[in-house]
Coordinates of C-alpha atoms in Angstrom, one line a residue:
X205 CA -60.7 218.3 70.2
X206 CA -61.2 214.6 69.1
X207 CA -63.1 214.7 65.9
X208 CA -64.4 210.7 66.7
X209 CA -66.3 211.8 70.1
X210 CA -70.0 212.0 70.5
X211 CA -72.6 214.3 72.1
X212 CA -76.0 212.7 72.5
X213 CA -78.8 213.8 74.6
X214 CA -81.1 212.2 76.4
X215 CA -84.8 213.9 76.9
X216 CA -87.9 212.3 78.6
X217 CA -90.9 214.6 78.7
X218 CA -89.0 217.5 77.5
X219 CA -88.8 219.4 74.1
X220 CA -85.0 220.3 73.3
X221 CA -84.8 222.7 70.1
X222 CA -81.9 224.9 68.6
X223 CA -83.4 228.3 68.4
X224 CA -103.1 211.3 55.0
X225 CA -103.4 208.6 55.6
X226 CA -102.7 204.7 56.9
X227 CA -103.0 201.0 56.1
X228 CA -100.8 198.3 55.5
X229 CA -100.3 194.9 55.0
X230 CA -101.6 194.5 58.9
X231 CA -102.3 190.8 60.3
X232 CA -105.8 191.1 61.9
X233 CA -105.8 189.6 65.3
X234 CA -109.3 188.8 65.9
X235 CA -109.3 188.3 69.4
X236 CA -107.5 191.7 69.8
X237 CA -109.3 193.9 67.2
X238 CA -112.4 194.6 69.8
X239 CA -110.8 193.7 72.7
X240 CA -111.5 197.2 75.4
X241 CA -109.4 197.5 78.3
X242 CA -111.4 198.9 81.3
X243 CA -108.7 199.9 82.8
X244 CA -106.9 202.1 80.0
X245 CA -103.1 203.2 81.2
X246 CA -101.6 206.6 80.4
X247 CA -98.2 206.5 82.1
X248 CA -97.0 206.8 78.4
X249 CA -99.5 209.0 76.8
X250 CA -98.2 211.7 75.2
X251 CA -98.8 215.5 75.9
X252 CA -98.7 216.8 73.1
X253 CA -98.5 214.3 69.8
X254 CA -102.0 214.2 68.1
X255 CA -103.6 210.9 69.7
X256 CA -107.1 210.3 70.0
X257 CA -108.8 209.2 73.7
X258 CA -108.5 205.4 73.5
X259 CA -107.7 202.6 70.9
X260 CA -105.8 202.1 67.3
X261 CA -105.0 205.1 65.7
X262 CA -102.7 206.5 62.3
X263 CA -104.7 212.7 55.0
X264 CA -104.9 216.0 56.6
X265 CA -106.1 219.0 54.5
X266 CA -106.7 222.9 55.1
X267 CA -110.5 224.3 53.9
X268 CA -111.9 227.7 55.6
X269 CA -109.1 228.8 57.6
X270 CA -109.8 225.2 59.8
X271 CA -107.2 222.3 59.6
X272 CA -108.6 218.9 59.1
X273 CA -106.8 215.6 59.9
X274 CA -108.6 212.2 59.2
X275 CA -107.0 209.3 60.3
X276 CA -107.0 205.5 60.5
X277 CA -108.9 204.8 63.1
X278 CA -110.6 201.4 65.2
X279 CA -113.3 202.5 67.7
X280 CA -113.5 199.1 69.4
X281 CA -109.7 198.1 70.3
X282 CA -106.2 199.0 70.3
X283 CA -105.3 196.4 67.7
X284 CA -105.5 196.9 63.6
X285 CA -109.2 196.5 62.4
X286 CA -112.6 197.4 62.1
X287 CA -110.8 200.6 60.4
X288 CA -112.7 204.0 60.0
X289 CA -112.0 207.1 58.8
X290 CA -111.7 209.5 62.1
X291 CA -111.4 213.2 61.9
X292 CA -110.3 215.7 64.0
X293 CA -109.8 219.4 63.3
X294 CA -107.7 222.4 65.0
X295 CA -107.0 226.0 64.2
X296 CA -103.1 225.8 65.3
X297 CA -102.3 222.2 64.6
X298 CA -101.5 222.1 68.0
X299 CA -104.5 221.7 69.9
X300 CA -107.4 219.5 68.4
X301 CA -111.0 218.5 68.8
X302 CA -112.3 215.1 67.4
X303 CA -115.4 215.1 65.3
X304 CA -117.9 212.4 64.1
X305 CA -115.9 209.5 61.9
X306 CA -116.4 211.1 57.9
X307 CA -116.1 207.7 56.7
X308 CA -117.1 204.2 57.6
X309 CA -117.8 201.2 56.0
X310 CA -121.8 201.2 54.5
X311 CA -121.7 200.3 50.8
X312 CA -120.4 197.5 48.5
X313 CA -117.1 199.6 47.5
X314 CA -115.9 199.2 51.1
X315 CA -118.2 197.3 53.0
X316 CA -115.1 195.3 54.8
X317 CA -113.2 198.3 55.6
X318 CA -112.3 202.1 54.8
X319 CA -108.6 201.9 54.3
X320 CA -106.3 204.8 53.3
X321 CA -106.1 207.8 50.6
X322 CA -105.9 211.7 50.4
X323 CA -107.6 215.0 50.6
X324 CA -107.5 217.0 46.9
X325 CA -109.0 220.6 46.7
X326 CA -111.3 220.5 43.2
X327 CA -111.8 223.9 41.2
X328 CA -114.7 226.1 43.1
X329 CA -112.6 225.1 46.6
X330 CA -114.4 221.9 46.9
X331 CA -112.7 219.3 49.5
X332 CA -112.7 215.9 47.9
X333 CA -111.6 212.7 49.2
X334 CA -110.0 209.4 47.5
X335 CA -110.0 206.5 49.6
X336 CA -109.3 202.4 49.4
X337 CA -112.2 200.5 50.5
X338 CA -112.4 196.4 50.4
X339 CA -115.4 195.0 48.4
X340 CA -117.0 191.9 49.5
X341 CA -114.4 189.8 47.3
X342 CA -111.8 191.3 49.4
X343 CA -110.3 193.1 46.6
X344 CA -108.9 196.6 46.8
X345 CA -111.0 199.2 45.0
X346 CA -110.6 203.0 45.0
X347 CA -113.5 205.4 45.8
X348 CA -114.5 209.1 46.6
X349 CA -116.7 211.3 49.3
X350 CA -117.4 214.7 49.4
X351 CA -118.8 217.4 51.8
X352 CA -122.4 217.0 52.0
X353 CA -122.4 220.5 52.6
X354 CA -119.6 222.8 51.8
X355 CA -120.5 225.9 54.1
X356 CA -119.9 223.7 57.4
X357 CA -116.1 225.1 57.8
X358 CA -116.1 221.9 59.8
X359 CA -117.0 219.5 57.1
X360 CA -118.7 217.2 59.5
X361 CA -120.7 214.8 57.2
X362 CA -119.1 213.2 54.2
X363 CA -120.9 211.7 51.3
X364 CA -120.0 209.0 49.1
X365 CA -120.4 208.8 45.1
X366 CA -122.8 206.6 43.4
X367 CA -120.4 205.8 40.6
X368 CA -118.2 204.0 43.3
X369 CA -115.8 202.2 42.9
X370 CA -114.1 204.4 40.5
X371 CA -111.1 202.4 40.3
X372 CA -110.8 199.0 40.4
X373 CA -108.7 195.6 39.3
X374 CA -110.0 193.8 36.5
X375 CA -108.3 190.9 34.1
X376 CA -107.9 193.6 31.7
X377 CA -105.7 196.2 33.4
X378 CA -103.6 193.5 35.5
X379 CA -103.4 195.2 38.5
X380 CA -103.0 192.6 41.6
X381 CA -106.1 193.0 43.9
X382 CA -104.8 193.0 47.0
X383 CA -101.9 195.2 46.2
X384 CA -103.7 198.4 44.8
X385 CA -104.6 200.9 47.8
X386 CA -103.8 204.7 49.1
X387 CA -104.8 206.9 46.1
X388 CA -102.7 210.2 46.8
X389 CA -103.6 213.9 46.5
X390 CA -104.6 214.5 42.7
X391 CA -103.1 217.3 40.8
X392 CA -104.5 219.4 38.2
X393 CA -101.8 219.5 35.1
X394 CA -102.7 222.6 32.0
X395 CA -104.4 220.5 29.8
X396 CA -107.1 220.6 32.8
X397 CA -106.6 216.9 33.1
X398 CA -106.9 215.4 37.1
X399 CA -103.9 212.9 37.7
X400 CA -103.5 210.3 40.6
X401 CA -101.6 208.0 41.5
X402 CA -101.9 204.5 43.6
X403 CA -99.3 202.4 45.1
X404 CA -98.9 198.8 44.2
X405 CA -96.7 196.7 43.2
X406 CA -96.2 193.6 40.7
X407 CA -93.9 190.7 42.0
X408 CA -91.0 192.4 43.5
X409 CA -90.9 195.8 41.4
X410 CA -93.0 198.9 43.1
X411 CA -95.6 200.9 40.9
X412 CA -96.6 204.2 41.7
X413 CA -100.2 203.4 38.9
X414 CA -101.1 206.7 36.7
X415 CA -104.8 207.1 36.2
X416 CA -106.3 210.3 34.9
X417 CA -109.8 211.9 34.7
X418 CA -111.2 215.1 33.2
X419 CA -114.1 215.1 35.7
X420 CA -112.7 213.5 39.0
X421 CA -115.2 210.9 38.8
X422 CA -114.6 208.8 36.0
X423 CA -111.0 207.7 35.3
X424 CA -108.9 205.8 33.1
X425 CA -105.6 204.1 33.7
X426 CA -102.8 204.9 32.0
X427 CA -100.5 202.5 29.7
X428 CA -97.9 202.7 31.8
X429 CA -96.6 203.9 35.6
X430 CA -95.8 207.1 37.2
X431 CA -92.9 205.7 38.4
X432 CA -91.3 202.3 39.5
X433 CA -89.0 200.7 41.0
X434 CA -87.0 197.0 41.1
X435 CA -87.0 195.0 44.3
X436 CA -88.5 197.1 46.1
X437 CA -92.1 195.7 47.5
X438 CA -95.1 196.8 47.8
X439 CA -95.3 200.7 47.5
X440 CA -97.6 201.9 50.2
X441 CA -99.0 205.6 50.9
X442 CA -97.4 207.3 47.7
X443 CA -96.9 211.0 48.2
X444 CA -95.8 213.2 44.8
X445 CA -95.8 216.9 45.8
X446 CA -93.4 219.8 43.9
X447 CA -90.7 221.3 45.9
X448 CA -88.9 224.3 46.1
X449 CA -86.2 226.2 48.7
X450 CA -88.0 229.0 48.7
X451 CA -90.9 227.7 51.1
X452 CA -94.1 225.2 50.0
X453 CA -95.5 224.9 46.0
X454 CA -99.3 223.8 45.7
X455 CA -99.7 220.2 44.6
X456 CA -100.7 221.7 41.0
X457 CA -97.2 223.6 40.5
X458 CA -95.9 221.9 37.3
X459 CA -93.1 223.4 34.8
X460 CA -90.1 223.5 33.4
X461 CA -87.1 224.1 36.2
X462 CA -89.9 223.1 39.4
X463 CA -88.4 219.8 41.1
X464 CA -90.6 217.1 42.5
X465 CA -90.4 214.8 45.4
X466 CA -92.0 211.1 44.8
X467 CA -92.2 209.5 49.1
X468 CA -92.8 205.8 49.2
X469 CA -93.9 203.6 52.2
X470 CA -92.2 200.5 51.6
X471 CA -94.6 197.4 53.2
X472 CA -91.4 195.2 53.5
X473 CA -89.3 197.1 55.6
X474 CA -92.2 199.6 57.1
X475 CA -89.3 202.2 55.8
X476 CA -90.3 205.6 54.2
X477 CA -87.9 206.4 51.7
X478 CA -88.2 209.3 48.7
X479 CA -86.3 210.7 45.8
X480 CA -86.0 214.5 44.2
X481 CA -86.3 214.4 40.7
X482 CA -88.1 215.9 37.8
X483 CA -91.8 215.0 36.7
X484 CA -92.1 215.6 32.5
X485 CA -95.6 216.4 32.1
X486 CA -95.5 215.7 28.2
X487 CA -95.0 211.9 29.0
X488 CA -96.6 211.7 32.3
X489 CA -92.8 210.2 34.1
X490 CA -91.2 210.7 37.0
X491 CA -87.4 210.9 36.8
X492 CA -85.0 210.6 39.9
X493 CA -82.1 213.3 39.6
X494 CA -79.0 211.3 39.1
X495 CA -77.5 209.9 42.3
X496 CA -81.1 209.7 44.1
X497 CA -81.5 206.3 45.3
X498 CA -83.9 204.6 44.4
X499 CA -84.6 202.1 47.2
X500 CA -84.3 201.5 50.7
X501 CA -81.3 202.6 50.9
X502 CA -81.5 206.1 49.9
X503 CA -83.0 209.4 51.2
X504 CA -85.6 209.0 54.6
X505 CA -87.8 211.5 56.1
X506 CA -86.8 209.8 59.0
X507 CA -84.4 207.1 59.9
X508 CA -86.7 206.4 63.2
X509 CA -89.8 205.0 64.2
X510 CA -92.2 207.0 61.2
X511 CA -94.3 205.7 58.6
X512 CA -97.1 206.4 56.3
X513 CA -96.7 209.9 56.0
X514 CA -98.5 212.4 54.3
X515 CA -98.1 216.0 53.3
X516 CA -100.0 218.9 52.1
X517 CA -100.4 222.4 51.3
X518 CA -100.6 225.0 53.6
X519 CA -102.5 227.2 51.3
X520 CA -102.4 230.2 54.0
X521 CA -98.9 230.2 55.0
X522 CA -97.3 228.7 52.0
X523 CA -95.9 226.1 53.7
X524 CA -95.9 222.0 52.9
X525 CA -96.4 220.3 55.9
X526 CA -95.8 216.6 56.3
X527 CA -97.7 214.1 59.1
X528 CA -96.0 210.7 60.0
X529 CA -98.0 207.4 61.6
X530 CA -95.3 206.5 64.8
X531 CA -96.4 203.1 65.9
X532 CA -96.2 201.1 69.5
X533 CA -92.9 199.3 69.9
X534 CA -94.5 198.0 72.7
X535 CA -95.3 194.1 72.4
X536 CA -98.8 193.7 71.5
X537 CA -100.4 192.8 74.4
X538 CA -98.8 195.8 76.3
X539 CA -100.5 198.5 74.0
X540 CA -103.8 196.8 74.3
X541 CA -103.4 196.8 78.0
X542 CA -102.9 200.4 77.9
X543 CA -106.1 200.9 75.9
X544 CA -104.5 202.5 73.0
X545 CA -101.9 202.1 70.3
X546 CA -99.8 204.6 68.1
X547 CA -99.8 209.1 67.8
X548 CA -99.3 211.0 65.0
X549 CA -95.3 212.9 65.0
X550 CA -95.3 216.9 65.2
X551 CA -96.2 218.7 62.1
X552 CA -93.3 219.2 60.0
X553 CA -92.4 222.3 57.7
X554 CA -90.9 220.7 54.9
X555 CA -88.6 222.1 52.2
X556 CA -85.9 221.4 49.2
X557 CA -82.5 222.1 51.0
X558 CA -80.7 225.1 48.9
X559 CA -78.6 222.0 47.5
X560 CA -81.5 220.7 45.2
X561 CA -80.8 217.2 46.8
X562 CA -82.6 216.5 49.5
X563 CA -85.4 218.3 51.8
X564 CA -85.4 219.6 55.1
X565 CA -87.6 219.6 57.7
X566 CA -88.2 221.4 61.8
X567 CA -91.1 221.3 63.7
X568 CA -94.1 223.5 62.8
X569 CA -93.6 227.4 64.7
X570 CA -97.4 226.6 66.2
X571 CA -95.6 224.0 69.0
X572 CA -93.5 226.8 70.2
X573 CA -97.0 228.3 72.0
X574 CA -96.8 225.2 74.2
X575 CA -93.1 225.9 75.4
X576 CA -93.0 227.0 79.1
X577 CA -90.0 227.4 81.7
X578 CA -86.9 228.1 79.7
X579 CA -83.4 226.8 81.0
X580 CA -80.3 228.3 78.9
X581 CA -76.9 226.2 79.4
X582 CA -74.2 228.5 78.6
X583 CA -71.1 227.0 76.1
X584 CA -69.2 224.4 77.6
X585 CA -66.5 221.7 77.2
X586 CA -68.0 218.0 77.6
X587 CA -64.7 215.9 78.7
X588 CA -65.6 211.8 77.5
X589 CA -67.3 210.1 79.3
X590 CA -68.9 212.4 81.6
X591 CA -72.1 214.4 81.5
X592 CA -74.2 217.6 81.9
X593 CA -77.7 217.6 83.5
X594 CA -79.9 220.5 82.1
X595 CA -81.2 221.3 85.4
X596 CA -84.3 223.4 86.2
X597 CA -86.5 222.2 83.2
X598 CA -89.8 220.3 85.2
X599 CA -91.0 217.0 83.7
X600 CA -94.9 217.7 84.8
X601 CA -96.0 217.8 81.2
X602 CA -94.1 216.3 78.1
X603 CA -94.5 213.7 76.0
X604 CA -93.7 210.6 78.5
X605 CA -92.8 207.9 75.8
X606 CA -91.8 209.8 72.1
X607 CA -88.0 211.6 71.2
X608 CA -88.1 213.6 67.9
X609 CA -84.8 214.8 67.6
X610 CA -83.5 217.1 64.6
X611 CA -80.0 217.4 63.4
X612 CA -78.2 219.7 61.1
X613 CA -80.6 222.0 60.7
X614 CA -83.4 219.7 59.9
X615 CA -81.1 217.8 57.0
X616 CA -81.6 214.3 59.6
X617 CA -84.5 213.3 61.9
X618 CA -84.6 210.7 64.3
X619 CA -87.5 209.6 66.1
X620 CA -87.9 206.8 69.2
X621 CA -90.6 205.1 71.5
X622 CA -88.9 205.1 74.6
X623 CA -90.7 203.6 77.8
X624 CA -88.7 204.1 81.0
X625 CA -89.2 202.4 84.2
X626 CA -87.4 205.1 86.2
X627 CA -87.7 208.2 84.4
X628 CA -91.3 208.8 84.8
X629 CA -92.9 211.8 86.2
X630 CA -90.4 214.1 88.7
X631 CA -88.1 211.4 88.2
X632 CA -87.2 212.1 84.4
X633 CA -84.3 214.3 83.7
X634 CA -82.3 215.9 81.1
X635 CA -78.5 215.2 80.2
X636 CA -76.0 215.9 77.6
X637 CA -73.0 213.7 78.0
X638 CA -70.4 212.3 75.7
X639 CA -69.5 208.8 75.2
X640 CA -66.3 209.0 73.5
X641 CA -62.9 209.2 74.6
X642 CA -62.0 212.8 74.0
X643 CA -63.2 216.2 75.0
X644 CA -66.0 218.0 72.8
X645 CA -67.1 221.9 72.6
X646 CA -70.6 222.0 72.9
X647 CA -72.3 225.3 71.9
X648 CA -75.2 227.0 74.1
X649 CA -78.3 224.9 74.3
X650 CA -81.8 225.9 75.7
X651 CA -84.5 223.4 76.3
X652 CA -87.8 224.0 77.4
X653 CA -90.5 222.5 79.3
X654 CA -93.8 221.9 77.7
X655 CA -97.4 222.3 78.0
X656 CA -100.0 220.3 77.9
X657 CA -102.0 220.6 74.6
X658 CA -105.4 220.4 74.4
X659 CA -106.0 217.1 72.5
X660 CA -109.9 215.5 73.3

């Protein structure tokens, strides 16, 4: 068999398996932002990719046995702005049911907009959250709600601290105002000391800024970085969680031999990239392992459409589980047309490969409830340049405009917007087929049709 051939495949509406948070540097189109289509179009709506009803959409959290997912959110158009915190919740991360916004702009901290952050657990199982907000000078400032009452499993209304802004740029601390946003989940080290860190950047190098707290309300910045990085923009979205192969580690899971991941959303390229490395608590650094890259160039969740991600803890299964914002690639005008603009990608189990240098990642087990008619195609050889339809699998529900795929176990992940002309409903079908020149061995596949999930 020729070793240079290649087997792709090519699913519309189909699933085909083997066996928080979200702003950035976004031009505001005014005469977009509340523009409402009356005539919304769903030929590419997806069936079962978290999406709410209508409009712009793109840090989720577990508390009572319920799973949370808040969400940038504009409830007057399908274009960036007037940006509020939505929230949605599910018991299966599958199917979900939207809630009342937690957060909206209402008070000097973020009267011109609620921008992005993280979901931290405090001691006594209290849900916290850390959010950017813009201040009427327009500068970036960091800020905190909390339940307003913690026996609502549902967490329905949100209250915001008196003391906010808790962070924010001054001449002293030299932080750029308009780069200093999306505070990630805190972690509690042994010296009972709350760490954070917010992305930002000054001139080309990225900073991942330390600040610390013994209270969660009032914190200090430290003298110098997490982490950062040369020529590598403006760090949005920063995600610093501990890995291991074994399965997910809570966000607090320091020590000695316990490897960490730092994710970065890099604004220039709207690439997510991240390194595995070791975090010394003693100086408060993050160290790449040697031969992580440290750029654009190096490790990706994704090397698709996926952006802004976010994990967190799976405090009931022990997993990590990881949420990325896939965008239009519609032109503008289209996805306002169609009344609504970007989904959220499955949930994702991720964890450290057994190699310690890189993680891998598979769909969450929950989506398997929505599988339906199976088709098996036994073994087969694929001669180049032909191809195999993977007959008998209907197209009445799946996912109309999204491919995830996942190769080598879950080691590389692709994902595409794809928005056929002639593929749509009965018409969409599902090949393998082999555009090189020799003849490939393909093992047994199965593919599924899917269900429709129950998304409000």
């Amino acid at each position: 068999m020729a070793r240079s051939c290649y087997v792709f495949l090519i699913c519309f509406f189909f699933s085909l398996m083997l066996g928080h948070g979200v702003e950035a540097s976004h031009v505001i189109y005014r005469t977009f932002q509340n523009l409402q289509t009356t005539n919304p179009d769903n030929t590419y709506r997806t069936s079962y990719h978290f999406q709410p009803p209508k409009n712009w959409m793109n840090g989720p959290m577990m508390y009572k046995g319920i799973y949370h997912l808040f969400y940038q959110y504009n409830p007057y158009g399908a274009d960036w702005g007037n940006i509020v915190w939505a929230h949605s919740t599910s018991v299966d991360l599958v199917n979900w049911t939207p809630r009342a916004p937690a957060i909206f702009p209402d008070q000097p901290g973020d009267i011109n907009g609620c921008w992005s952050g993280s979901t931290t657990i405090l001691p006594g199982y209290k849900p916290a959250i850390l959010y950017t907000g813009i201040d009427p000078h327009k500068s970036q400032v960091q800020n905190l709600a909390v339940p307003k009452n913690l026996s609502d499993p549902l967490l329905i209304e949100w209250v915001k601290s008196p003391y906010n802004p808790l962070m924010a740029p001054t001449n002293l601390n030299q932080i750029n105002a308009s780069s200093f946003r999306d505070p990630t989940t805190a972690w509690l080290g042994p010296d009972k000391t709350w760490r954070v860190i917010i992305g930002s950047k000054r001139h080309r190098r990225g900073l991942a800024i330390l600040y610390r707290s013994k209270d969660f309300v009032h914190w200090v910045k430290a003298k110098h970085p997490l982490h950062s990085a040369k020529d590598t923009g403006m760090w949005e979205c920063p995600d610093f969680f501990p890995v291991s192969s074994q399965g997910g580690l809570d966000t607090n899971t320091v020590g000695l031999g316990i490897k960490h991941v730092l994710k970065l959303s890099l604004d220039d390229t709207k690439h997510d990239y991240y390194t595995v490395g070791m975090y010394n608590l003693d100086k408060d650094r993050y160290v790449p392992d040697k031969g992580s890259v440290d750029n654009d160039t190096g490790l990706r969740y994704d090397y698709g459409k996926f952006y802004a991600s976010k994990t967190f803890y799976d405090s009931a299964k022990k997993q990590r589980i990881l949420w990325g914002w896939i965008n239009e690639s519609l032109p503008q005008p289209e996805y306002v047309k169609q009344g609504w603009s970007g989904i959220q990608a499955i949930p994702r189990s991720i964890w450290l490969d057994k190699s310690e240098k890189q993680l891998v990642q598979w769909p969450i087990m929950e989506i398997e409830k929505l599988r339906g008619n199976r088709v098996d195609t036994p073994s087969s050889v694929l001669k180049g340049g032909s191809m195999l339809e993977i007959s008998s699998v209907t197209a009445a529900q799946i996912d109309h405009s999204i491919v995830e795929s996942f190769g080598g176990g879950g080691k590389a992940c692709i994902t595409a917007r794809v928005y056929p002309t002639l593929a749509i409903g009965n018409w969409a079908h599902l090949y393998a087929f082999n555009y090189g020149s020799g003849s490939v061995r393909i093992s047994k596949l199965s593919a599924w049709s899917m269900k429709k999930a129950l998304i409000n």
